[in-house]
Coordinates of C-alpha atoms and ligand atoms in Angstrom, one line a residue:
X1 CA 74.0 107.9 61.3
X2 CA 73.9 104.7 59.2
X3 CA 72.1 101.9 61.1
X4 CA 74.1 99.1 61.7
X5 CA 73.2 95.7 63.1
X6 CA 75.0 95.7 66.1
X7 CA 73.6 98.7 67.1
X8 CA 70.4 97.3 68.8
X9 CA 72.5 94.4 70.4
X10 CA 73.4 93.4 73.8
X11 CA 76.5 91.8 74.3
X12 CA 77.5 89.0 76.8
X13 CA 81.7 88.3 77.7
X14 CA 82.3 84.8 78.3
X15 CA 85.7 84.0 79.9
X16 CA 85.6 80.1 79.0
X17 CA 88.4 78.9 81.1
X18 CA 85.4 79.5 83.9
X19 CA 82.2 79.0 82.5
X20 CA 81.5 75.6 82.3
X21 CA 83.4 72.3 82.5
X22 CA 82.1 69.2 80.5
X23 CA 84.6 66.9 80.7
X24 CA 85.5 66.9 84.3
X25 CA 89.4 68.5 83.6
X26 CA 88.0 71.7 85.9
X27 CA 88.4 74.1 82.7
X28 CA 85.8 75.3 81.1
X29 CA 85.4 74.3 77.5
X30 CA 83.2 74.9 74.2
X31 CA 80.7 72.1 74.6
X32 CA 80.1 73.7 78.2
X33 CA 79.2 77.0 75.9
X34 CA 77.3 75.2 73.0
X35 CA 75.4 73.5 76.0
X36 CA 74.0 76.9 77.5
X37 CA 73.1 79.2 74.5
X38 CA 69.7 78.5 75.5
X39 CA 70.3 79.9 78.9
X40 CA 72.0 82.7 77.3
X41 CA 69.3 83.5 74.6
X42 CA 66.5 83.3 77.3
X43 CA 68.5 86.0 79.2
X44 CA 68.5 87.8 75.6
X45 CA 71.8 88.5 74.9
X46 CA 72.9 88.5 71.1
X47 CA 76.4 88.8 71.1
X48 CA 78.6 86.5 72.6
X49 CA 82.6 87.6 73.4
X50 CA 84.8 85.0 73.7
X51 CA 88.1 85.7 75.7
X52 CA 91.0 83.2 73.9
X53 CA 90.3 80.1 73.5
X54 CA 93.0 79.5 70.4
X55 CA 96.1 77.2 71.5
X56 CA 98.0 78.8 74.4
X57 CA 100.9 78.1 77.3
X58 CA 98.3 80.1 79.5
X59 CA 101.4 81.9 80.9
X60 CA 98.5 85.0 80.9
X61 CA 95.7 82.7 80.5
X62 CA 95.4 82.5 76.6
X63 CA 96.1 86.1 76.2
X64 CA 99.6 84.3 74.7
X65 CA 98.8 82.8 71.5
X66 CA 101.3 80.1 70.2
X67 CA 98.8 79.2 67.0
X68 CA 96.0 81.6 65.9
X69 CA 94.4 79.1 63.6
X70 CA 93.6 76.2 65.9
X71 CA 91.5 75.8 69.4
X72 CA 93.5 74.9 72.6
X73 CA 92.5 71.5 72.8
X74 CA 91.9 71.9 76.6
X75 CA 88.8 73.8 75.4
X76 CA 88.0 71.2 72.3
X77 CA 88.3 71.0 69.2
X78 CA 88.1 73.1 65.6
X79 CA 84.8 71.1 64.9
X80 CA 83.3 72.2 68.6
X81 CA 84.1 76.0 67.6
X82 CA 82.2 75.4 64.1
X83 CA 79.2 73.9 65.9
X84 CA 79.2 76.8 68.6
X85 CA 79.4 79.2 65.4
X86 CA 76.4 77.3 63.9
X87 CA 74.3 77.2 66.7
X88 CA 74.6 80.8 67.5
X89 CA 73.9 81.7 64.0
X90 CA 70.3 79.2 64.6
X91 CA 69.7 81.2 67.5
X92 CA 70.3 84.8 65.9
X93 CA 73.6 85.5 68.1
X94 CA 76.8 86.4 66.9
X95 CA 80.0 84.9 67.9
X96 CA 83.0 87.4 68.8
X97 CA 86.2 86.3 69.4
X98 CA 89.5 88.1 71.1
X99 CA 91.9 89.5 68.8
X100 CA 95.3 89.4 70.4
X101 CA 97.8 90.7 68.4
X102 CA 100.0 93.1 70.1
X103 CA 101.9 90.3 70.7
X104 CA 102.1 86.2 70.5
X105 CA 103.1 83.6 72.8
X106 CA 106.6 83.1 73.3
X107 CA 106.1 79.6 72.1
X108 CA 104.7 80.5 68.6
X109 CA 107.2 79.1 65.9
X110 CA 107.7 82.6 64.4
X111 CA 109.0 83.5 67.9
X112 CA 111.0 80.0 67.9
X113 CA 112.6 80.7 64.6
X114 CA 113.4 84.2 65.8
X115 CA 115.5 83.2 68.6
X116 CA 117.2 80.7 66.2
X117 CA 118.5 82.9 63.8
X118 CA 117.5 86.9 65.8
X119 CA 119.0 88.8 62.2
X120 CA 116.8 86.2 59.7
X121 CA 113.4 87.1 58.5
X122 CA 111.2 85.9 61.8
X123 CA 114.0 87.9 63.8
X124 CA 111.9 91.3 62.1
X125 CA 108.4 89.9 63.2
X126 CA 109.4 91.3 67.0
X127 CA 111.8 93.7 68.8
X128 CA 115.1 92.3 69.0
X129 CA 118.3 94.8 70.0
X130 CA 121.6 94.4 71.4
X131 CA 121.9 95.1 74.9
X132 CA 124.4 98.2 75.5
X133 CA 127.2 97.4 77.8
X134 CA 124.7 94.7 79.4
X135 CA 122.1 97.2 79.7
X136 CA 118.0 96.8 78.5
X137 CA 117.8 99.0 75.2
X138 CA 115.2 101.1 77.5
X139 CA 113.9 101.6 80.7
X140 CA 110.1 101.0 80.4
X141 CA 108.6 98.8 82.7
X142 CA 106.1 96.0 81.5
X143 CA 102.3 95.7 82.6
X144 CA 103.3 92.4 85.1
X145 CA 106.4 94.0 86.2
X146 CA 109.8 94.4 85.6
X147 CA 111.4 95.6 82.4
X148 CA 110.1 95.0 79.0
X149 CA 113.1 93.5 77.8
X150 CA 114.0 89.9 78.1
X151 CA 117.3 88.1 77.3
X152 CA 117.5 85.9 74.0
X153 CA 119.5 82.8 75.4
X154 CA 122.9 82.3 73.4
X155 CA 122.9 86.0 72.4
X156 CA 124.0 89.7 73.7
X157 CA 120.3 90.3 72.2
X158 CA 116.7 90.8 74.1
X159 CA 113.5 90.9 72.7
X160 CA 110.8 93.3 73.8
X161 CA 107.8 92.2 75.9
X162 CA 105.3 95.3 77.0
X163 CA 103.1 92.2 79.1
X164 CA 104.7 88.9 80.5
X165 CA 108.0 87.7 79.2
X166 CA 105.7 84.9 77.6
X167 CA 104.2 87.4 75.1
X168 CA 107.1 88.7 72.7
X169 CA 105.2 91.8 71.3
X170 CA 105.3 91.4 67.4
X171 CA 106.6 94.4 65.3
X172 CA 103.8 96.1 63.6
X173 CA 106.2 98.3 61.6
X174 CA 107.2 94.9 59.4
X175 CA 104.4 94.6 56.5
X176 CA 105.2 90.8 56.8
X177 CA 103.5 90.9 60.3
X178 CA 100.6 93.0 59.1
X179 CA 99.8 90.4 56.2
X180 CA 99.9 88.0 58.6
X181 CA 97.4 89.1 61.1
X182 CA 94.8 90.2 58.2
X183 CA 95.4 86.6 57.1
X184 CA 93.8 85.4 60.2
X185 CA 91.3 88.0 60.6
X186 CA 89.9 87.2 57.3
X187 CA 90.3 83.3 57.7
X188 CA 88.2 83.2 60.8
X189 CA 85.6 85.9 59.4
X190 CA 84.7 83.5 56.5
X191 CA 84.2 81.0 59.2
X192 CA 81.3 82.8 60.4
X193 CA 82.2 85.3 63.0
X194 CA 80.7 88.1 63.6
X195 CA 83.6 89.7 64.7
X196 CA 86.0 90.6 67.3
X197 CA 87.0 92.4 70.6
X198 CA 90.9 93.8 69.7
X199 CA 92.7 93.2 72.5
X200 CA 95.5 95.9 74.2
X201 CA 95.3 97.5 70.4
X202 CA 96.8 100.7 71.1
X203 CA 100.0 99.1 72.4
X204 CA 101.1 97.8 68.3
X205 CA 102.5 101.3 67.7
X206 CA 105.5 102.0 69.6
X207 CA 107.2 105.7 69.8
X208 CA 110.3 105.2 67.5
X209 CA 113.1 105.5 67.7
X210 CA 112.9 103.4 71.5
X211 CA 114.5 105.3 73.8
X212 CA 114.5 105.5 77.9
X213 CA 112.0 108.2 79.5
X214 CA 112.4 109.7 83.1
X215 CA 112.0 107.0 85.8
X216 CA 109.1 106.7 87.9
X217 CA 110.0 104.8 90.9
X218 CA 113.6 103.7 92.2
X219 CA 114.0 100.8 89.8
X220 CA 115.1 103.3 88.0
X221 CA 112.0 102.1 85.4
X222 CA 109.3 104.2 83.4
X223 CA 105.6 103.5 83.0
X224 CA 105.2 102.0 79.7
X225 CA 102.8 105.0 79.1
X226 CA 105.3 107.6 79.0
X227 CA 106.3 105.7 75.6
X228 CA 102.8 105.2 74.4
X229 CA 101.3 109.0 75.0
X230 CA 104.6 109.8 72.7
X231 CA 103.6 107.1 69.8
X232 CA 101.4 108.5 66.6
X233 CA 100.4 107.3 63.9
X234 CA 98.5 103.6 65.1
X235 CA 95.8 105.1 62.6
X236 CA 97.7 103.9 59.9
X237 CA 97.2 100.1 60.9
X238 CA 94.1 100.2 62.1
X239 CA 92.6 102.0 58.9
X240 CA 94.4 99.2 56.7
X241 CA 93.3 96.1 59.1
X242 CA 89.8 97.9 58.8
X243 CA 89.6 98.2 55.1
X244 CA 91.0 94.8 55.1
X245 CA 89.3 93.0 56.7
X246 CA 86.2 94.5 58.9
X247 CA 84.3 96.6 56.0
X248 CA 84.4 94.1 53.8
X249 CA 83.1 91.4 56.8
X250 CA 80.6 94.0 57.8
X251 CA 82.1 92.8 60.8
X252 CA 81.0 93.8 64.5
X253 CA 84.7 95.3 66.1
X254 CA 85.1 96.5 69.6
X255 CA 88.3 97.9 71.2
X256 CA 90.2 97.3 73.9
X257 CA 91.3 100.8 73.7
X258 CA 93.4 102.6 76.7
X259 CA 94.7 106.0 76.4
X260 CA 93.7 107.1 72.9
X261 CA 93.8 111.0 72.1
X262 CA 90.8 112.6 72.6
X263 CA 91.1 114.2 69.2
X264 CA 91.2 110.9 67.7
X265 CA 87.5 109.8 68.5
X266 CA 85.8 110.3 65.2
X267 CA 88.9 108.0 64.1
X268 CA 88.2 105.0 66.4
X269 CA 84.5 105.0 66.5
X270 CA 83.3 107.6 64.1
X271 CA 81.3 106.7 61.4
X272 CA 83.7 105.5 59.3
X273 CA 85.8 104.1 62.5
X274 CA 88.7 101.9 62.7
X275 CA 85.7 100.2 65.3
X276 CA 82.6 99.7 65.7
X277 CA 82.9 100.5 69.3
X278 CA 85.2 100.8 72.1
X279 CA 85.1 100.5 75.9
X280 CA 84.0 102.9 78.1
X281 CA 87.1 102.7 81.2
X282 CA 86.6 105.8 82.6
X283 CA 85.1 104.3 86.0
X284 CA 87.6 101.5 85.6
X285 CA 91.0 103.4 85.3
X286 CA 89.7 106.3 88.3
X287 CA 91.6 106.2 90.9
X288 CA 94.5 103.9 89.5
X289 CA 98.1 105.0 91.0
X290 CA 101.4 104.2 88.8
X291 CA 102.8 103.1 92.2
X292 CA 100.3 100.3 92.4
X293 CA 96.9 98.4 93.7
X294 CA 98.3 99.7 97.2
X295 CA 97.7 103.3 96.3
X296 CA 95.0 103.4 94.3
X297 CA 92.0 105.7 95.5
X298 CA 88.3 103.8 96.1
X299 CA 85.6 105.1 93.8
X300 CA 82.3 106.8 95.4
X301 CA 79.1 107.0 93.4
X302 CA 80.1 110.6 92.8
X303 CA 83.1 109.6 91.0
X304 CA 81.5 106.9 89.2
X305 CA 79.0 109.3 87.7
X306 CA 81.1 111.9 87.0
X307 CA 82.8 109.1 85.3
X308 CA 80.3 107.5 83.2
X309 CA 78.9 111.4 82.2
X310 CA 82.6 112.5 81.1
X311 CA 83.0 109.8 78.8
X312 CA 79.1 109.9 77.3
X313 CA 79.8 113.8 77.2
X314 CA 83.3 113.0 74.7
X315 CA 81.1 110.6 72.7
X316 CA 78.3 112.8 72.4
X317 CA 76.6 110.9 69.1
X318 CA 80.0 110.7 67.6
X319 CA 79.8 106.7 67.8
X320 CA 78.9 103.9 70.6
X321 CA 80.5 103.3 73.2
X322 CA 80.2 99.7 75.3
X323 CA 79.7 100.1 78.5
X324 CA 80.5 97.4 81.3
X325 CA 80.8 97.4 84.8
X326 CA 83.4 94.6 85.1
X327 CA 85.2 92.2 83.0
X328 CA 87.9 89.5 82.9
X329 CA 90.5 92.5 84.1
X330 CA 89.0 93.8 86.9
X331 CA 87.1 92.8 90.2
X332 CA 83.4 92.2 90.1
X333 CA 81.4 95.5 89.4
X334 CA 78.6 94.9 92.2
X335 CA 82.3 94.6 95.0
X336 CA 83.6 97.8 93.4
X337 CA 81.3 100.5 92.9
X338 CA 79.2 99.8 95.4
X339 CA 80.2 101.0 99.1
X340 CA 81.6 98.2 101.1
X341 CA 78.7 96.0 102.7
X342 CA 76.5 97.2 100.5
X343 CA 75.9 94.5 97.8
X344 CA 72.1 94.5 98.4
X345 CA 69.8 93.2 96.1
X346 CA 68.2 96.7 95.5
X347 CA 71.8 98.1 94.7
X348 CA 73.0 95.5 92.4
X349 CA 70.3 96.2 90.1
X350 CA 70.4 99.8 90.5
X351 CA 74.1 99.6 89.5
X352 CA 73.3 97.6 86.7
X353 CA 70.1 99.6 85.7
X354 CA 72.2 102.5 85.5
X355 CA 74.7 101.4 83.4
X356 CA 72.8 99.3 81.3
X357 CA 70.5 102.2 80.0
X358 CA 73.8 104.6 79.0
X359 CA 74.2 105.4 75.9
X360 CA 76.2 102.3 73.6
X361 CA 76.2 99.0 73.7
X362 CA 75.9 96.9 76.9
X363 CA 78.3 94.2 77.9
X364 CA 77.3 91.8 80.9
X365 CA 80.2 89.7 82.0
X366 CA 79.2 86.1 82.6
X367 CA 78.1 86.2 86.4
X368 CA 76.9 89.4 86.4
X369 CA 73.5 88.8 85.5
X370 CA 73.1 86.8 88.8
X371 CA 74.8 89.6 90.6
X372 CA 78.6 87.6 91.7
X373 CA 80.7 89.2 94.3
X374 CA 84.3 89.7 94.7
X375 CA 86.1 86.3 96.0
X376 CA 88.1 85.8 99.3
X377 CA 91.4 84.3 99.1
X378 CA 92.8 82.8 102.3
X379 CA 96.4 82.6 100.7
X380 CA 97.8 83.8 98.0
X381 CA 98.8 80.4 96.9
X382 CA 95.4 80.4 95.7
X383 CA 95.8 83.1 93.3
X384 CA 96.6 82.1 89.9
X385 CA 97.3 85.3 88.1
X386 CA 100.4 87.4 87.3
X387 CA 98.9 90.6 87.4
X388 CA 97.9 89.7 91.0
X389 CA 101.1 88.0 91.7
X390 CA 102.8 90.7 90.5
X391 CA 100.6 93.6 92.7
X392 CA 101.3 91.4 95.4
X393 CA 105.5 91.9 95.4
X394 CA 104.6 95.3 94.9
X395 CA 102.8 95.6 97.6
X396 CA 105.5 94.0 99.8
X397 CA 108.0 96.0 98.4
X398 CA 106.0 98.8 99.6
X399 CA 106.6 97.5 103.0
X400 CA 103.0 96.3 104.0
X401 CA 102.8 92.8 105.5
X402 CA 101.7 89.8 103.7
X403 CA 98.2 89.7 105.1
X404 CA 98.1 93.5 104.5
X405 CA 99.3 93.3 100.6
X406 CA 96.7 89.7 100.0
X407 CA 93.8 92.2 101.7
X408 CA 94.5 94.8 99.3
X409 CA 95.2 93.1 96.2
X410 CA 92.1 90.6 96.8
X411 CA 90.3 94.0 96.2
X412 CA 91.5 94.4 92.6
X413 CA 92.7 91.2 91.3
X414 CA 91.3 89.6 88.3
X415 CA 90.8 86.5 89.3
X416 CA 87.4 87.9 91.3
X417 CA 86.0 87.7 87.8
X418 CA 87.6 84.6 87.1
X419 CA 86.0 81.9 89.3
X420 CA 83.5 79.7 87.7
X421 CA 80.2 80.2 87.5
X422 CA 78.3 79.7 89.6
X423 CA 75.3 77.5 88.5
X424 CA 73.3 76.0 90.9
X425 CA 74.3 75.2 94.9
X426 CA 75.3 71.3 94.1
X427 CA 79.5 70.6 94.7
X428 CA 81.5 73.5 92.8
X429 CA 78.5 74.9 91.8
X430 CA 77.8 72.8 89.1
X431 CA 80.7 74.0 87.1
X432 CA 82.5 71.1 87.2
X433 CA 82.6 67.4 88.7
X434 CA 86.5 67.3 88.8
X435 CA 88.7 69.9 90.5
X436 CA 88.1 73.3 89.2
X437 CA 91.1 75.0 88.2
X438 CA 90.4 78.0 90.2
X439 CA 88.3 78.1 93.6
X440 CA 85.1 78.3 93.3
X441 CA 83.4 81.6 95.4
X442 CA 82.2 80.2 98.3
X443 CA 78.9 82.2 98.5
X444 CA 77.7 80.0 95.5
X445 CA 74.8 78.6 97.4
X446 CA 73.5 82.3 98.2
X447 CA 74.3 83.5 94.4
X448 CA 73.4 81.2 90.9
X449 CA 71.8 80.7 88.3
X450 CA 69.3 78.0 89.4
X451 CA 68.0 80.2 91.9
X452 CA 67.2 82.8 90.1
X453 CA 66.2 81.3 87.1
X454 CA 62.6 81.3 88.3
X455 CA 62.5 84.1 91.1
X456 CA 60.8 87.4 89.5
X457 CA 62.4 89.5 91.8
X458 CA 66.2 88.5 90.9
X459 CA 68.7 90.2 89.7
X460 CA 68.9 87.7 86.4
X461 CA 65.0 88.7 85.8
X462 CA 65.8 92.0 86.2
X463 CA 68.3 92.1 83.9
X464 CA 66.4 89.7 81.3
X465 CA 63.6 93.3 81.8
X466 CA 66.5 95.6 81.0
X467 CA 67.3 93.8 78.0
X468 CA 63.7 93.6 76.5
X469 CA 62.9 97.4 77.3
X470 CA 65.9 97.6 75.3
X471 CA 64.5 96.1 72.4
X472 CA 60.6 97.1 73.3
X473 CA 59.5 98.2 69.7
X474 CA 58.0 101.6 71.7
X475 CA 61.2 102.6 73.1
X476 CA 64.2 101.0 71.3
X477 CA 64.7 104.0 68.9
X478 CA 65.0 106.1 71.8
X479 CA 67.5 103.7 73.8
X480 CA 69.8 103.1 70.9
X481 CA 70.2 106.3 68.9
X482 CA 68.7 108.6 71.4
X483 CA 70.6 111.6 73.3
X484 CA 71.8 111.3 76.8
X485 CA 71.5 114.5 78.9
X486 CA 72.6 114.0 82.2
X487 CA 70.2 115.9 85.2
X488 CA 70.1 116.1 88.7
X489 CA 73.9 116.4 88.5
X490 CA 74.3 118.5 91.7
X491 CA 72.4 116.0 94.1
X492 CA 74.5 114.4 95.8
X493 CA 74.7 110.4 94.9
X494 CA 71.8 110.8 92.7
X495 CA 72.8 109.2 89.1
X496 CA 70.3 110.8 86.6
X497 CA 69.9 111.4 82.7
X498 CA 67.3 111.5 80.0
X499 CA 67.7 109.8 77.6
X500 CA 66.2 111.6 74.1
X501 CA 64.5 110.5 71.1
X502 CA 61.1 109.6 69.7
X503 CA 60.2 109.2 73.1
X504 CA 61.5 111.0 76.5
X505 CA 62.6 108.4 78.9
X506 CA 64.4 109.7 82.6
X507 CA 66.4 107.0 84.3
X508 CA 67.1 108.2 87.9
X509 CA 69.4 105.8 90.9
X510 CA 69.4 106.8 94.3
X511 CA 73.2 105.5 94.6
X512 CA 72.8 105.4 98.3
X513 CA 71.6 103.3 101.6
X514 CA 69.7 106.3 102.5
X515 CA 66.4 107.2 101.2
X516 CA 66.1 111.2 99.5
X517 CA 63.9 113.3 97.5
X518 CA 64.6 114.9 94.1
X519 CA 62.5 117.4 92.0
X520 CA 60.9 116.3 89.1
X521 CA 60.2 118.6 85.7
X522 CA 56.8 117.1 85.4
X523 CA 54.6 114.2 86.2
X524 CA 55.9 110.9 85.0
X525 CA 53.3 109.5 82.1
X526 CA 54.7 105.4 82.8
X527 CA 57.1 103.3 85.5
X528 CA 58.9 101.0 83.0
X529 CA 61.6 99.5 85.3
X530 CA 61.8 99.9 89.1
X531 CA 63.6 97.4 91.5
X532 CA 61.6 98.0 94.2
X533 CA 58.0 96.9 94.4
X534 CA 56.4 100.6 94.4
X535 CA 57.6 104.2 94.5
X536 CA 55.8 107.7 95.6
X537 CA 56.1 110.8 93.6
X538 CA 54.1 113.5 92.6
X539 CA 53.8 116.6 89.3
X540 CA 57.4 117.7 91.7
X541 CA 58.9 115.6 93.2
X542 CA 59.8 111.7 93.4
X543 CA 60.8 110.2 96.6
X544 CA 63.5 107.2 96.1
X545 CA 64.2 104.6 99.1
X546 CA 67.8 103.6 99.6
X547 CA 69.5 102.7 96.1
X548 CA 66.3 102.7 94.1
X549 CA 66.1 102.8 90.1
X550 CA 63.8 103.7 87.5
X551 CA 62.7 104.0 84.3
X552 CA 60.4 106.1 83.8
X553 CA 58.7 107.6 81.0
X554 CA 58.2 111.8 81.3
Ligands
TEU601 O1 94.7 94.0 78.6 C1 95.3 95.1 78.4 C2 95.6 95.8 79.5 O2 96.1 96.8 79.5 C3 95.5 95.0 81.1 O3 96.0 93.8 80.6 C4 95.8 95.7 81.9 O4 96.6 96.5 82.0 C5 96.0 94.7 83.3 O5 95.0 93.6 83.4 C6 96.5 95.4 84.7 O6 95.8 94.5 85.3 C7 94.4 92.6 77.9 C8 93.7 92.0 78.1 O7 92.6 92.1 78.4 C9 94.1 91.2 79.6 O8 93.7 89.7 80.3 C10 95.6 90.6 79.3 O9 96.5 90.2 80.4 C11 96.3 92.0 78.5 O10 96.0 92.7 77.4 C12 97.5 91.0 77.6 O11 97.1 90.6 76.3
CA602 CA1 87.0 70.8 80.1

């Protein structure tokens, strides 16, 4: 395998709106990120992925872009962006931005021109169709509920939006659209970006001709997945984008890829793949239901283990997964994957360690490094996320009471990950001296950076140790390029796997409150990581306390 500069890196996702506000408007900004580069360097992360900071009306918190060439004033200026890229480079860190090109904002000039003249040049930048007998062109449901079609005022036409109606899909079949996208990618890469995280990229290829599919709810609509699963040929666009943009810049790219076809793995992330990596979403999507969040099945430790190993077995050494326990679209990992009420210090470290030592590139989402947890919503009015608000309605329509519906959506809401970063125990947790755009999690006095930076037993220090281990000259080759071999798979609530390279490491976690003993193949040579102070074992067995996590040289 050709070695690439990103293979041995650790990535960190910043949600700029909630990271640090420096001008008192309650919204995080670029100057806030710049002021924390040394904090991030101290943690040990190398790649910083910023969720979108382009000009946007924030209908979907910036994933609705109105100008791909400018920074939204609420985040700062282009000079701030250039300073961030420069100061990151001084620290051997790389800035990765979010490439959101399945759709733009309805306030983008392209869409305004399309609405003014739907049959003109810009009309073909989008999917615009005549309504048939007053009906929408197809019966697909958007990710945020209701039809994917909305009216173009003053016409009998509608435009397609896979997501929110303020996010019109771009027509990738139109070469002019592709050329606009490639020009923008290269413009940013020429400014010194390390690469991109690629948003909702499977969505850019639609199954043509556009047609109805079997409805899956009483509303007569069907999941958009029905269409996506029939779309073929996305690779033509992705290989063109790779060859015109990413490859010439040796850029790191990670695809937000749901529902790719298994046989396309090598094309996506292999030696000459469209992307450097793609996220492992197996654990994220487990238990989901087309009906809605209210119908989702909880994930158990055994489910989690099997999801991780299935993803690892599928990829093998074909390429590199990007491994996460959370992101800006998900609830907090420790609240989602640890059983109710088990968010202990040891359990948080175990979950982080088990994910971190998998084969692939580890991503830490802001706040994960200090063990931030889901927040509490006392009313649906405290929620700012369109996905959560849509799911709340769906849950009410399924017959749940408002308080039951609030309780259900609180468990899965994307806003759990978007509450302000918890810096210290001062007012508004040190995030802003104004009014935060989203309520601070009330547990900030117990969970914050300031308390953990100098506590050798903190979650922060544990992640710092994990990152140091990945960079350690003796172990890095094995951790980065070594194979992953599940072991003790039939032992309930034990998640264990070898990492085999020049050395052999055994990673083991007791994914339950109760202690248990498991067999060992031979006497471990060295304990590299332990989330407790001690551990007892001999050449045949190891005794694990509740939530105990270990990395052993064996
Ligand atoms: O997410 C794509 C996507 O599939 C998720 O939005 C998922 O369907 C949704 O979160 C349901 O809860 C990307 C971004 O990560 C997300 O923040 C944006 O909302 C979305 O695309 C549209 O740009
Ligand atoms: Ca601000």
